[in-house]
Amino acid sequence: MRHEQQFIDNLHTRLTELRAQAEAGVSAALASGGGTFQARLERDVLVAERSGLLAAFNAGENGLCFGRLAFRDGRDHHIGRIGIRRDDADRTPLVVDWRADVARPFYLATGHTPMGLRRRRHISTEGHRVTALHDEILDLTDPERTGLEGSDADAVLLASLDAARTGRMHDIVQTIQAEQDRIIRAPHRGVLVVEGGPGTGKTVVALHRAAYLLYAHREQLARRAVLIVGPNPAFLGYIGEVLPSLGETGVLLATPGELFPGVTATGTDTPRAARVKGSAVMADALAAYVRDRQTLPDAELVIPHDDGDLVLDAVIARAARDRARATRLPHNLARPHFAFAVIDALTAQLVERIGADPLGGPNLLGPDDAAQLGKAVAASREVRSAIDELWPLLNAQQLVAGFLADPVHLPGPDADAVRRDGGPWTPADVPLLDEAAELLGEDDSAARAAAEAARQERIAYAQGVLDMSYGSRTQEFEDLADDDSEVLAAHDVVDAERLAERQEEADHRSAAERAAADRTWAFGHVIVDEAQELSAMMWRLLMRRCPTRSMTLVGDPAQTAEPGGCGSWAAALAPYVGDRWEHIRLDVNYRTPAEIMEVAAEVVRASGDPGFHPPRSIRSTGARPWTLRTDDVPRAIAGAVAEALAGQEDGRTAVIAPRALHGALLAALPDASSGAAPDLTRPVVLLDPRQAKGLEFDTVIVAEPGQLGTSDLYVALTRATQRLGVVHSEALPAGLEPAPGGVPTAA
């Protein structure tokens, strides 16, 4: 242990040196103040680069090195969260990044397939102090014994599983299992579905896959960013430290309700409304609603003009509409085609009226005259008003709000379910907004014209600067220069356009920051957790965000609870990739003890799925789940929480209850954290089952399970890593009744 402690000390010394170098680089760059545009650009790039290094060094310091590989050929490598090199001429590795190929034997080697290893060592640390070593001899012919071998090869894994929860998910780089490693390092092209029941580690595997892909495909994915979609804010807070601890900070984390820039969905829908909004028929309904906004006049529109009234009737409008629709462009982008057709028709009326030959000959107006009349028609406020009425310029929020106020293209019961006049956006509205934005398109011609005008202004200014420079230098050198002079002025080496470009401010935001603000951003890879909950409309949104179909989807159809959730992988993916997707199932439960999993599985079987097989738990705690019937549920839960806290020095306790009970429970648990984004690091947290998805706690107490659907109850029962209790006043659901021979009580 002395040797490893010395190595860890040296490693942290080296890390301190690297951190100091990065900090010095940032300070020097900021102190430089910039100067020329190129200098400012170089400064900003350097600051971003050094700041990223600092973030990686700071995040990866805890448990920086966790393993050591001794190969039969004499090679020896320490394995850690991030790669660190020595300060020598060869820049030899001091610690190898866990994602490097040479580190794979740490996760895959066995006595049967040692992969060239002689010994694998697990190094446990607290801060900078080595607390334990665990060796595995993989070369069966090796006579050397270190004395650090354990009888249980899974000792390190079991120790991490039994550790108290902190309210934050931790990385598993020290305990990645072979089947998890194969998923993490799978090729990033195509759609990979990772299915697994509660506690199988599918979420943490997906996060480590993101870290691996960013390592293996750094140039491509750093430029296009990786999107991770989680079910709710509580979940994103729970997983938020995993990737930074692995040195990766350039990933965009978002809930489905945050995937339309400028909108944060805080409203709630009824289950019926969520189901209707999530169904694929909404795409057709919105498309029909957009076509409704491309109208024809009920009666002739008479537009006053100096040379006589112009008449815009249904015949002209229909021809213009057909012309615009024939372009197959989105509504706003097709609008200019409609406008030009209307203007051409009205101009033709003027040309015919003004230029008509009384004797019946050819029209007296030439092309230039007709063009001048066309400009006058296009500039007419009345003409523009008529065009706006028949083919209005729309945005997504206007369109969806109008549709929900009068959902005419839905059947009566569905229309009644979604009808709404005002109020905050809901998560189910977000894919509708995105669909509307696709149907409308963005007419950015005005913005582009303004940008071009600003560019021309910069060029004119730059030309003035060059002219002044030229005049100044001419005066300065007029007595020295002759016909053979080679003295160069500024205008000899740069023109006004290039000089203007150098004054433009570059966008130095990270790819993730730019992606968050750009609805049309195409991500390099998308990871979706609880993917079984996504509606058909949300799948349409996500597929637009990832046109390459490079995706990792994790979830469990048995836990589908959202009314609009597809549930079936085939149903969700067939419209986009057919059957060209890979499916992997994880069947080992690392979180939930066997005693708890047995109870949760029985609830599912009793609900109508007698053949249900849960994932296999790898550990047993001996603590059976308990139930307690009472007339005062809040008071009983407060007592159970106090008992749980008294029985554990550390760890976290969750009360999972139907939303309707939260008010009474908060009154009984004043110190509990709750709300849309509760603080999961607090000792006690109050959640509903949907918020609890993907989370884990040492102790879980479920309130009134009879008020929960089977999927929600299954989720609630499988969040505990140690102890589970149920408090109720109503009858228990089938499968959760106390065992014959006695009524369990709180233990």
XYZ file of C-alpha atoms in Angstrom:
747
model
C 0.000 0.000 0.000
C 2.950 2.314 0.641
C 3.939 2.169 -3.036
C 0.420 3.050 -4.224
C 0.139 5.860 -1.675
C 3.396 7.342 -2.960
C 2.101 7.074 -6.524
C -1.171 8.811 -5.589
C 0.783 11.576 -3.845
C 2.958 12.077 -6.929
C -0.109 12.006 -9.154
C -1.830 14.773 -7.226
C 1.374 16.798 -7.224
C 1.427 16.532 -11.002
C -2.259 17.458 -11.130
C -1.524 20.549 -9.025
C 1.191 21.546 -11.492
C -1.147 21.128 -14.444
C -3.881 23.062 -12.701
C -1.469 25.906 -11.935
C -0.333 25.969 -15.569
C -3.929 26.128 -16.786
C -4.806 28.894 -14.302
C -1.727 30.861 -15.323
C -2.665 30.486 -18.971
C -6.173 31.799 -18.310
C -4.883 34.715 -16.220
C -2.273 35.679 -18.803
C -4.794 35.529 -21.621
C -7.315 37.666 -19.760
C -4.631 40.174 -18.785
C -3.571 40.564 -22.406
C -6.707 42.594 -23.115
C -6.902 41.482 -26.725
C -5.943 44.282 -29.105
C -6.459 43.250 -32.719
C -9.328 41.012 -33.689
C -6.930 38.107 -34.219
C -5.419 38.670 -30.783
C -8.872 38.712 -29.179
C -9.816 35.545 -31.009
C -6.659 33.751 -29.907
C -7.239 34.984 -26.357
C -10.810 33.687 -26.263
C -9.839 30.310 -27.712
C -7.031 29.977 -25.167
C -9.328 30.918 -22.287
C -11.952 28.386 -23.409
C -9.328 25.650 -23.802
C -7.622 26.288 -20.456
C -10.936 26.683 -18.658
C -12.049 23.318 -20.023
C -8.847 21.736 -18.753
C -9.371 23.299 -15.340
C -12.917 21.972 -15.185
C -11.688 18.481 -16.080
C -8.860 18.606 -13.516
C -11.119 19.859 -10.749
C -13.952 17.425 -11.475
C -11.703 14.383 -11.876
C -9.593 14.890 -8.766
C -11.750 12.752 -6.488
C -10.847 9.122 -7.137
C -8.437 10.253 -9.825
C -6.751 6.845 -10.032
C -8.711 3.698 -9.226
C -6.879 0.812 -10.845
C -3.614 -0.724 -11.988
C -2.929 -3.271 -14.702
C 0.162 -5.482 -14.671
C 0.653 -7.295 -17.987
C 2.615 -10.473 -18.518
C 4.922 -8.696 -20.966
C 6.070 -6.323 -18.228
C 3.865 -3.360 -19.073
C 2.266 -1.622 -16.121
C -0.491 1.026 -16.333
C -2.459 2.942 -13.760
C -6.067 3.632 -14.805
C -7.968 6.802 -13.914
C -10.856 9.111 -14.703
C -8.775 11.312 -16.980
C -5.449 10.797 -18.706
C -2.413 12.589 -17.254
C 1.092 12.592 -18.728
C 4.454 12.981 -17.054
C 6.482 16.157 -17.443
C 9.271 14.517 -19.409
C 10.581 14.656 -22.930
C 8.434 11.727 -24.102
C 5.285 12.884 -22.289
C 4.755 9.304 -21.150
C 1.402 8.462 -19.554
C 1.253 8.716 -15.794
C -2.405 7.662 -15.668
C -4.304 6.171 -18.616
C -7.827 7.408 -19.310
C -10.382 4.663 -18.554
C -11.736 5.047 -22.109
C -8.434 4.169 -23.806
C -8.182 0.757 -25.480
C -5.322 -0.279 -23.195
C -7.720 0.076 -20.228
C -10.293 -2.406 -21.544
C -8.785 -5.425 -19.738
C -9.614 -3.686 -16.456
C -13.288 -4.321 -17.280
C -13.247 -7.400 -19.516
C -10.378 -9.681 -18.473
C -11.181 -12.947 -16.699
C -9.151 -15.928 -15.600
C -10.408 -17.745 -18.682
C -9.626 -14.779 -20.967
C -6.929 -12.736 -19.207
C -6.270 -10.472 -22.230
C -2.553 -10.494 -21.440
C -3.001 -9.503 -17.809
C -1.051 -10.922 -14.920
C -2.747 -8.920 -12.186
C -5.600 -6.430 -11.885
C -5.629 -4.128 -8.885
C -8.532 -2.023 -7.589
C -7.415 1.059 -5.658
C -9.866 2.626 -3.224
C -9.211 6.170 -2.043
C -10.712 8.882 0.132
C -9.417 12.217 -1.036
C -5.670 11.696 -1.483
C -5.477 8.740 0.908
C -5.386 5.124 -0.257
C -7.849 3.182 1.886
C -7.819 -0.287 0.342
C -6.290 -2.440 -2.358
C -7.910 -5.461 -3.935
C -5.920 -7.696 -6.298
C -7.080 -10.286 -8.783
C -4.523 -12.750 -10.167
C -5.627 -13.478 -13.738
C -2.604 -15.440 -14.958
C -3.380 -18.848 -13.455
C 0.251 -19.930 -13.891
C 1.565 -16.962 -11.909
C 2.951 -18.157 -8.545
C 3.150 -14.628 -7.112
C 0.612 -13.726 -4.464
C 0.404 -10.158 -3.207
C -1.573 -10.817 -0.050
C -4.202 -8.342 -1.217
C -6.374 -10.883 -2.985
C -9.962 -11.163 -1.777
C -12.108 -14.270 -1.728
C -14.935 -12.366 -3.408
C -14.071 -11.049 -6.849
C -17.019 -8.632 -6.628
C -15.957 -7.107 -3.324
C -15.358 -3.656 -4.811
C -18.657 -3.698 -6.678
C -20.650 -4.816 -3.630
C -18.975 -2.221 -1.440
C -20.049 0.545 -3.841
C -23.605 -0.804 -3.969
C -23.899 -0.928 -0.188
C -22.521 2.589 0.286
C -24.956 5.265 1.472
C -26.592 7.343 -1.243
C -25.689 11.045 -1.477
C -28.516 12.379 -3.610
C -26.259 12.493 -6.657
C -25.441 9.731 -9.125
C -21.770 8.783 -9.147
C -19.737 7.427 -12.011
C -19.010 3.692 -12.114
C -15.627 3.786 -13.820
C -14.187 1.611 -11.059
C -16.887 -1.046 -11.294
C -18.000 -1.184 -14.939
C -19.074 -4.740 -15.725
C -18.232 -6.563 -18.934
C -21.735 -6.323 -20.432
C -21.830 -2.628 -19.564
C -18.445 -2.000 -21.168
C -19.608 -3.527 -24.434
C -22.547 -1.110 -24.525
C -20.409 1.880 -23.582
C -17.940 1.227 -26.401
C -20.442 0.165 -29.075
C -20.143 2.002 -32.429
C -21.851 5.382 -32.277
C -23.576 5.119 -35.643
C -27.188 3.969 -35.746
C -29.795 3.492 -33.026
C -28.886 1.421 -29.970
C -31.699 0.501 -27.581
C -30.621 -0.464 -24.075
C -33.516 -2.029 -22.204
C -33.402 -2.982 -18.571
C -35.558 -3.155 -15.486
C -35.038 -1.112 -12.331
C -31.479 -0.991 -11.001
C -29.808 -2.525 -14.053
C -27.592 0.526 -14.529
C -28.919 1.526 -17.937
C -28.823 5.248 -17.128
C -25.278 5.309 -15.805
C -24.169 3.150 -18.730
C -25.698 5.668 -21.136
C -23.844 8.525 -19.416
C -20.542 6.673 -19.584
C -21.289 5.954 -23.232
C -21.604 9.701 -23.800
C -18.214 10.225 -22.131
C -16.654 7.448 -24.219
C -18.070 8.751 -27.513
C -16.766 12.243 -26.765
C -13.351 10.696 -26.108
C -13.305 8.430 -29.161
C -14.874 10.919 -31.597
C -13.745 14.167 -30.005
C -13.410 16.315 -33.124
C -16.789 15.419 -34.577
C -18.922 15.347 -31.441
C -17.309 18.342 -29.759
C -18.309 20.371 -32.808
C -21.862 19.032 -33.066
C -22.484 18.318 -29.356
C -24.248 15.459 -27.586
C -27.814 15.853 -26.319
C -28.987 13.948 -23.241
C -32.739 13.991 -22.630
C -33.988 13.114 -19.149
C -37.562 12.770 -17.889
C -37.687 15.669 -15.403
C -35.589 18.362 -13.661
C -35.052 16.205 -10.571
C -33.459 13.510 -12.713
C -31.188 15.978 -14.498
C -30.045 17.320 -11.133
C -29.369 13.764 -9.979
C -27.155 12.857 -12.951
C -25.611 16.306 -13.405
C -22.240 15.499 -11.797
C -21.477 12.235 -13.617
C -20.056 13.614 -16.860
C -18.093 16.466 -15.234
C -16.484 13.886 -12.923
C -15.298 12.144 -16.087
C -13.856 15.355 -17.523
C -16.723 16.054 -19.944
C -18.578 19.358 -19.694
C -19.676 19.986 -23.301
C -22.964 18.068 -23.198
C -26.464 19.545 -23.306
C -28.847 18.099 -20.703
C -32.543 18.852 -21.150
C -35.998 17.568 -20.322
C -38.563 17.066 -23.109
C -40.203 20.289 -21.931
C -37.033 22.283 -22.664
C -36.429 21.282 -26.262
C -38.014 24.329 -27.904
C -35.729 27.368 -27.464
C -37.366 30.187 -25.577
C -40.035 27.984 -24.001
C -39.911 26.276 -20.622
C -42.990 24.122 -20.144
C -44.328 24.543 -16.615
C -48.008 23.725 -17.159
C -49.718 20.374 -16.706
C -52.143 18.450 -18.878
C -54.836 16.005 -17.977
C -53.885 12.414 -18.900
C -56.395 12.526 -21.757
C -54.992 15.795 -23.110
C -51.405 14.488 -22.905
C -52.385 11.342 -24.794
C -54.150 13.272 -27.567
C -51.358 15.833 -27.929
C -48.784 13.070 -28.119
C -50.541 11.074 -30.835
C -49.261 11.102 -34.412
C -52.567 12.483 -35.708
C -51.559 15.870 -34.295
C -49.052 16.286 -37.125
C -51.835 16.036 -39.706
C -54.154 18.233 -37.630
C -51.555 20.998 -37.387
C -50.747 20.743 -41.099
C -54.448 21.107 -41.913
C -54.677 24.077 -39.543
C -51.803 25.784 -41.364
C -53.585 25.263 -44.690
C -56.675 26.848 -43.137
C -54.657 30.024 -42.655
C -54.011 30.200 -46.415
C -57.424 31.647 -47.188
C -59.456 32.943 -50.115
C -61.589 36.110 -49.928
C -65.287 35.523 -49.345
C -66.001 38.537 -51.528
C -63.959 40.684 -53.856
C -61.385 42.840 -52.089
C -61.401 46.296 -53.642
C -58.082 48.080 -53.239
C -58.038 51.819 -53.951
C -55.409 53.024 -56.411
C -54.656 56.371 -58.098
C -55.309 54.853 -61.495
C -58.501 53.086 -60.482
C -59.501 50.448 -57.981
C -57.797 47.061 -58.050
C -59.877 43.937 -57.507
C -58.476 40.933 -55.641
C -60.995 38.126 -55.994
C -61.057 34.403 -55.217
C -59.815 33.514 -58.727
C -56.623 35.564 -58.322
C -56.119 34.381 -54.729
C -56.631 30.714 -55.651
C -54.132 30.901 -58.506
C -51.609 32.600 -56.206
C -52.227 30.022 -53.485
C -51.753 27.129 -55.909
C -48.513 28.703 -57.114
C -47.213 29.092 -53.558
C -48.234 25.596 -52.475
C -46.617 24.111 -55.562
C -43.229 25.219 -54.214
C -43.734 22.729 -51.322
C -42.022 25.251 -49.050
C -43.091 25.839 -45.436
C -45.869 28.387 -44.970
C -43.742 31.450 -44.203
C -41.204 30.657 -46.911
C -43.951 30.118 -49.495
C -45.585 33.431 -48.590
C -43.388 35.567 -50.909
C -44.458 33.367 -53.831
C -48.095 34.018 -52.951
C -47.392 37.733 -52.628
C -45.566 37.940 -55.965
C -48.407 36.141 -57.723
C -50.985 38.530 -56.254
C -48.867 41.570 -57.110
C -48.344 40.293 -60.673
C -52.113 39.832 -61.138
C -52.959 43.280 -59.768
C -50.212 44.870 -61.854
C -51.644 43.165 -64.928
C -54.977 44.876 -64.169
C -53.256 48.280 -64.179
C -51.250 47.546 -67.302
C -54.373 46.482 -69.139
C -56.300 49.543 -67.927
C -53.640 52.206 -68.509
C -51.934 50.870 -71.591
C -54.948 49.658 -73.512
C -54.945 50.864 -77.140
C -58.368 52.372 -78.011
C -57.955 51.033 -81.509
C -57.381 47.497 -80.273
C -53.682 47.339 -80.944
C -50.906 46.072 -78.672
C -50.665 47.440 -75.174
C -48.938 50.781 -75.168
C -46.903 50.144 -71.995
C -43.504 48.552 -72.289
C -41.764 46.199 -69.814
C -40.136 49.090 -67.941
C -43.476 50.781 -67.469
C -45.014 47.546 -66.184
C -42.119 47.106 -63.749
C -42.656 50.596 -62.348
C -46.350 49.898 -61.861
C -45.464 46.608 -60.121
C -43.220 48.414 -57.660
C -46.015 50.826 -56.860
C -48.467 47.957 -56.295
C -45.986 46.127 -54.039
C -45.457 49.312 -52.003
C -49.177 49.826 -51.474
C -50.143 49.502 -47.817
C -53.595 48.238 -48.832
C -52.085 45.506 -51.002
C -49.748 44.387 -48.212
C -52.706 44.351 -45.809
C -54.699 42.140 -48.181
C -51.775 39.724 -48.533
C -51.389 39.585 -44.747
C -55.060 38.732 -44.418
C -54.995 35.934 -46.969
C -51.553 34.458 -46.188
C -50.404 35.789 -42.774
C -46.857 35.578 -41.469
C -47.064 33.263 -38.415
C -44.866 31.971 -35.629
C -45.118 28.636 -33.841
C -46.500 30.012 -30.590
C -49.275 31.898 -32.393
C -50.210 28.874 -34.466
C -50.351 26.330 -31.604
C -52.173 28.737 -29.287
C -54.760 29.329 -31.992
C -55.121 25.625 -32.680
C -55.597 24.728 -28.998
C -58.189 27.462 -28.618
C -60.189 25.909 -31.469
C -58.924 22.381 -32.361
C -61.258 22.000 -35.330
C -59.317 19.151 -36.948
C -59.703 16.747 -34.025
C -62.700 14.541 -33.230
C -65.125 16.042 -30.729
C -63.979 14.229 -27.537
C -60.294 14.762 -28.367
C -60.925 18.410 -29.207
C -62.656 18.900 -25.861
C -59.707 17.286 -24.062
C -57.049 19.612 -25.503
C -59.079 22.821 -25.857
C -57.406 25.621 -23.915
C -57.511 29.384 -24.058
C -54.237 30.706 -22.643
C -52.192 29.366 -19.760
C -48.582 28.152 -19.557
C -47.129 25.722 -22.067
C -47.053 22.066 -21.019
C -44.421 19.418 -21.885
C -46.890 17.896 -24.361
C -47.098 21.265 -26.142
C -43.371 21.365 -26.891
C -43.402 18.850 -29.776
C -46.461 20.665 -31.149
C -44.498 23.918 -31.157
C -41.625 22.190 -32.915
C -43.973 20.663 -35.480
C -45.535 24.075 -36.067
C -42.108 25.635 -36.562
C -41.348 22.998 -39.208
C -44.633 23.636 -40.982
C -44.161 27.398 -40.912
C -40.461 27.770 -41.564
C -38.673 30.984 -40.707
C -38.619 33.803 -43.203
C -35.260 35.291 -42.316
C -35.020 37.487 -45.411
C -35.382 40.665 -43.332
C -32.692 39.519 -40.900
C -30.388 38.577 -43.768
C -30.990 41.932 -45.432
C -30.176 43.729 -42.180
C -27.022 41.642 -41.738
C -25.932 42.413 -45.300
C -26.586 46.116 -44.761
C -24.472 46.044 -41.617
C -21.730 44.201 -43.510
C -21.723 46.778 -46.274
C -21.535 49.519 -43.643
C -18.471 47.856 -42.107
C -16.885 47.537 -45.554
C -17.519 51.213 -46.275
C -15.988 52.162 -42.949
C -12.988 49.892 -43.597
C -12.533 51.451 -47.043
C -12.476 54.879 -45.425
C -9.783 53.716 -43.030
C -7.730 52.349 -45.938
C -8.171 55.551 -47.924
C -6.961 57.603 -44.957
C -4.020 55.234 -44.533
C -3.163 55.507 -48.188
C -3.323 59.297 -48.118
C -1.222 59.462 -44.980
C 1.455 57.146 -46.305
C 1.494 58.952 -49.661
C 2.213 62.212 -47.890
C 4.864 60.587 -45.703
C 6.754 58.928 -48.528
C 6.158 61.340 -51.407
C 9.707 62.602 -51.268
C 11.177 59.065 -50.981
C 9.127 57.031 -53.362
C 9.910 56.758 -57.017
C 8.631 54.599 -59.835
C 10.489 51.554 -58.491
C 9.396 51.967 -54.880
C 8.336 48.768 -53.095
C 6.994 50.462 -49.943
C 3.684 48.726 -49.093
C 0.677 50.467 -47.612
C -2.301 48.795 -45.878
C -4.368 48.761 -49.069
C -1.605 46.758 -50.791
C -2.038 43.734 -48.485
C -5.689 43.785 -47.460
C -8.858 44.987 -49.119
C -11.803 46.655 -47.394
C -13.955 43.481 -47.326
C -11.235 41.400 -45.640
C -10.527 44.169 -43.149
C -14.236 44.401 -42.304
C -14.426 40.621 -41.731
C -11.607 40.853 -39.211
C -13.677 43.247 -37.113
C -16.628 40.865 -36.798
C -17.042 39.323 -33.379
C -16.866 35.533 -33.489
C -19.336 33.379 -31.548
C -17.267 31.780 -28.798
C -20.099 29.932 -27.093
C -19.633 26.185 -26.678
C -21.390 23.858 -29.101
C -23.828 22.856 -26.348
C -24.668 26.504 -25.620
C -25.246 27.272 -29.279
C -27.317 24.118 -29.710
C -29.568 25.041 -26.786
C -30.536 28.272 -28.562
C -30.942 26.818 -32.066
C -34.051 24.760 -32.810
C -32.571 23.479 -36.070
C -29.296 22.269 -34.540
C -28.281 18.754 -35.666
C -26.626 16.897 -32.777
C -23.831 14.426 -33.302
C -25.417 11.941 -30.897
C -28.607 11.876 -28.827
C -29.129 9.886 -25.627
C -32.658 9.521 -24.257
C -33.385 8.168 -20.786
C -36.826 6.719 -19.996
C -37.325 6.660 -23.759
C -40.388 4.433 -23.447
C -42.282 7.473 -22.108
C -41.903 9.565 -25.263
C -44.955 10.246 -27.382
C -45.097 9.853 -31.149
C -44.893 13.634 -31.506
C -41.811 13.838 -29.270
C -40.109 11.180 -31.385
C -40.705 13.384 -34.429
C -38.967 16.260 -32.636
C -35.963 14.161 -31.575
C -35.488 12.638 -35.004
C -35.311 16.145 -36.456
C -32.602 16.958 -33.913
C -30.556 13.955 -35.045
C -30.832 13.444 -38.823
C -27.941 10.946 -38.776
C -29.976 8.708 -36.418
C -26.986 8.296 -34.095
C -28.836 7.602 -30.858
C -28.696 5.641 -27.615
C -32.131 4.973 -26.129
C -32.511 3.539 -22.645
C -35.666 2.559 -20.847
C -38.030 -0.157 -19.689
C -41.430 -0.663 -21.360
C -42.701 -2.205 -18.102
C -42.314 1.218 -16.478
C -44.288 3.164 -19.113
C -46.573 5.576 -17.284
C -47.060 8.641 -19.496
C -50.438 8.592 -21.286
C -48.830 9.335 -24.647
C -45.868 6.996 -24.238
C -45.208 4.615 -27.120
C -43.955 1.838 -24.851
C -42.991 -0.423 -27.781
C -39.560 0.198 -29.309
C -40.714 -1.067 -32.689
C -43.716 1.272 -32.721
C -41.537 4.252 -31.835
C -38.676 3.567 -34.263
C -40.290 1.932 -37.304
C -41.356 5.220 -38.948
C -37.748 6.459 -38.911
C -35.334 3.514 -39.130
C -37.563 0.525 -39.874
C -35.986 -2.506 -38.250
C -32.442 -1.131 -38.543
C -31.762 -0.752 -34.828
C -29.931 -2.835 -32.254
C -31.513 -4.036 -29.025
C -29.576 -4.998 -25.899
C -31.148 -6.064 -22.619
C -29.611 -5.743 -19.170
C -30.903 -8.378 -16.755
C -28.809 -7.853 -13.620
C -30.237 -5.608 -10.909
C -27.430 -3.853 -9.039
C -29.628 -1.514 -6.984
C -32.649 -3.301 -5.569
C -32.194 -6.083 -2.993
C -33.850 -9.393 -3.799
C -36.354 -9.003 -0.938
C -37.738 -5.769 -2.400
C -37.632 -6.920 -6.000
C -39.685 -9.991 -5.148
C -42.495 -7.811 -3.744
C -42.409 -5.385 -6.701
C -42.530 -8.238 -9.219
C -45.518 -9.804 -7.481
C -47.460 -6.551 -7.859
C -46.866 -6.592 -11.625
C -47.828 -10.271 -11.894
C -51.046 -9.693 -9.927
C -51.994 -6.793 -12.193
C -52.448 -9.060 -15.194
C -48.954 -10.131 -16.242
C -48.438 -13.516 -14.534
C -45.359 -14.289 -16.626
C -43.460 -11.145 -15.625
C -39.773 -11.756 -14.858
C -37.887 -8.921 -13.154
C -34.121 -8.384 -13.466
C -32.074 -10.636 -11.192
C -30.860 -8.926 -8.025
C -27.225 -9.687 -7.192
C -27.515 -8.989 -3.484
C -29.758 -9.597 -0.509
C -29.948 -7.467 2.633
C -32.201 -9.658 4.776
C -34.536 -6.682 5.353
C -38.062 -7.545 4.252
C -40.346 -4.726 3.087
C -42.938 -3.735 5.679
C -46.483 -2.404 5.506
C -48.389 -0.343 8.053
C -52.109 0.417 7.976
C -53.186 3.576 9.766
C -55.949 6.168 9.900
C -53.392 9.005 9.895
C -51.002 8.456 6.993
C -49.016 11.732 7.322
C -48.373 11.153 11.019
C -47.371 7.526 10.474
C -45.001 8.491 7.664
C -43.410 11.195 9.816
C -42.729 8.548 12.465
C -41.329 6.111 9.904
C -39.048 8.801 8.476
C -37.754 9.698 11.952
C -37.049 6.028 12.599
C -35.227 5.673 9.292
C -33.053 8.714 9.959
C -32.209 7.480 13.449
C -31.121 4.129 12.052
C -28.666 5.494 9.501
C -25.734 7.826 10.018
C -25.841 8.929 6.417
C -27.878 8.223 3.324
C -31.120 9.496 1.896
C -34.795 8.753 2.544
C -37.556 9.320 -0.005
C -41.295 9.471 0.561
C -43.072 8.637 -2.698
C -46.738 9.542 -2.716
C -49.561 10.572 -5.041
C -49.397 14.288 -5.791
C -52.728 14.902 -4.008
C -51.152 13.925 -0.661
C -48.104 16.185 -0.876
C -49.661 19.117 0.957
C -50.540 17.066 4.028
C -47.231 15.207 3.950
C -45.213 18.440 3.744
C -47.012 19.692 6.829
C -45.912 16.527 8.653
C -42.391 16.615 7.142
C -41.362 20.299 7.289
C -37.702 19.512 6.555
C -38.413 17.488 3.426
C -37.390 18.863 0.051
C -40.093 18.833 -2.626
C -41.303 20.671 -5.711
C -40.516 20.402 -9.408
C -36.745 20.232 -8.789
C -36.227 19.056 -5.196
C -32.807 19.077 -3.558
C -31.940 15.390 -3.627
C -28.946 15.919 -1.349
C -31.261 16.662 1.592
C -31.804 13.779 4.063
C -35.525 13.553 3.208
C -37.216 14.248 -0.110
C -40.893 14.067 -1.102
C -41.647 12.946 -4.673
C -44.397 11.587 -6.844
C -43.655 8.387 -8.812
C -42.935 10.217 -12.082
C -40.314 12.376 -10.366
C -38.723 9.284 -8.829
C -37.918 7.678 -12.183
C -34.227 6.872 -12.445
C -33.490 7.878 -8.833
C -32.393 5.762 -5.878
C -32.430 6.168 -2.104
C -31.306 4.147 0.905
C -34.830 4.068 2.347
C -38.126 4.505 0.515
C -41.554 4.896 2.095
C -44.506 4.601 -0.273
C -47.771 6.272 0.705
C -51.220 5.028 -0.354
C -50.115 2.608 -3.068
C -53.747 1.902 -3.919
C -53.943 5.359 -5.523
C -51.097 4.580 -7.924
C -51.284 2.800 -11.239
C -49.298 -0.412 -11.659
C -46.432 1.220 -13.539
C -46.127 4.095 -11.065
C -46.258 1.690 -8.127
C -43.608 -0.534 -9.693
C -41.340 2.490 -10.047
C -41.961 3.607 -6.468
C -41.276 0.168 -4.972
C -37.954 -0.251 -6.799
C -36.173 2.980 -5.780
C -34.726 1.619 -2.508
C -31.196 0.252 -2.125
C -31.677 -0.950 1.473
C -35.141 -0.612 3.056
C -38.734 -0.296 1.802
C -41.884 0.535 3.728
C -45.534 1.070 2.751
C -47.996 3.200 4.730
C -51.676 3.135 3.794
C -55.197 3.757 4.973
C -56.902 2.295 1.909
C -56.815 -1.315 0.735
C -53.511 -2.501 -0.666
C -53.263 -3.400 -4.372
C -53.194 -7.050 -5.320
C -49.790 -8.562 -4.798
C -48.870 -6.178 -2.001
C -51.056 -7.652 0.713
C -49.319 -8.773 3.939
C -48.151 -12.338 3.850
C -50.431 -14.917 5.553
C -49.671 -15.595 9.203
C -49.219 -12.078 10.458
C -49.436 -8.386 9.654
C -45.999 -6.812 9.087
C -45.321 -3.661 11.058
C -42.766 -0.936 10.699
C -39.345 -2.268 11.563
